[in-house]
XYZ file of C-alpha atoms in Angstrom:
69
model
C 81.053 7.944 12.081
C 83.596 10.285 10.654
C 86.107 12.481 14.008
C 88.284 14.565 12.183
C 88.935 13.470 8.585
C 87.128 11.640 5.526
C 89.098 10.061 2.628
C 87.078 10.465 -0.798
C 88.379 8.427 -3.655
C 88.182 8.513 -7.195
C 87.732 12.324 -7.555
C 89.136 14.831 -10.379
C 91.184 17.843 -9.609
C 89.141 20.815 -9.106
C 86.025 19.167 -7.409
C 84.456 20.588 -4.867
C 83.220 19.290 -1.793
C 80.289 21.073 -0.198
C 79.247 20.053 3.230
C 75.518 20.993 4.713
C 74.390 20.977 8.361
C 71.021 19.253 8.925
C 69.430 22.460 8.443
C 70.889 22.664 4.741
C 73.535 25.922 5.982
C 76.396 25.408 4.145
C 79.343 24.286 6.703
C 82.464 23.940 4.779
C 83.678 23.859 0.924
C 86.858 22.713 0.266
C 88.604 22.302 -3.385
C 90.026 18.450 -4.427
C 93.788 18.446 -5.453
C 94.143 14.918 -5.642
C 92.552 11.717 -7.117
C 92.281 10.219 -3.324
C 91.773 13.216 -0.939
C 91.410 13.671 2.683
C 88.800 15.952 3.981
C 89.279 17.511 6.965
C 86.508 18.211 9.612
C 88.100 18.573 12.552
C 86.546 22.022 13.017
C 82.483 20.868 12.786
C 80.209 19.893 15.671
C 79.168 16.475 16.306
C 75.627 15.806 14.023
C 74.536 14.545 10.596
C 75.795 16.425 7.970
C 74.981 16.407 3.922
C 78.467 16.018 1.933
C 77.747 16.608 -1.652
C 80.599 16.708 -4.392
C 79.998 19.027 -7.249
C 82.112 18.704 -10.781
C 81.480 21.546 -13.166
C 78.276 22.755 -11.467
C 76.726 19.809 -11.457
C 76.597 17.113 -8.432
C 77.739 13.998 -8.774
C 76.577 12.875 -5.318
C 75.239 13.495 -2.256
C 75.173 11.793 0.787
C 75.107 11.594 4.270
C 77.529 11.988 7.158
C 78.126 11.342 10.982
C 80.240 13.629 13.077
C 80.855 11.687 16.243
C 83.725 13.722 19.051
């Protein structure tokens, strides 16, 4: 389980990252800068979340997350 930060790898500048609560609300967005990118989620309640990462409207992948405090 992810606490307070995720590292995603391989990425391009100017992905996004969307991340979705169990009940599909959008949670947090955050742009990629860098090929190997922290993201932080220091700020979201423990649960299962949906992190999806989208490049040029289009996602590459989705999958799921633990948020354990």
């Amino acid at each position: 389980p992810a606490q307070d930060y995720f590292t995603l790898t391989g990425m391009s500048r100017n992905d996004r990252v969307l991340i979705y609560n169990s009940l599909g609300q959008l949670t947090a967005e955050r742009s990629i800068e860098t090929c190997n990118e922290n993201i932080s989620i220091g700020e979201l309640d423990s649960g299962i979340y949906w992190v999806s990462v989208i490049r040029d409207d289009r996602v590459l992948m989705s999958l799921p997350m633990s948020i354990q405090k």
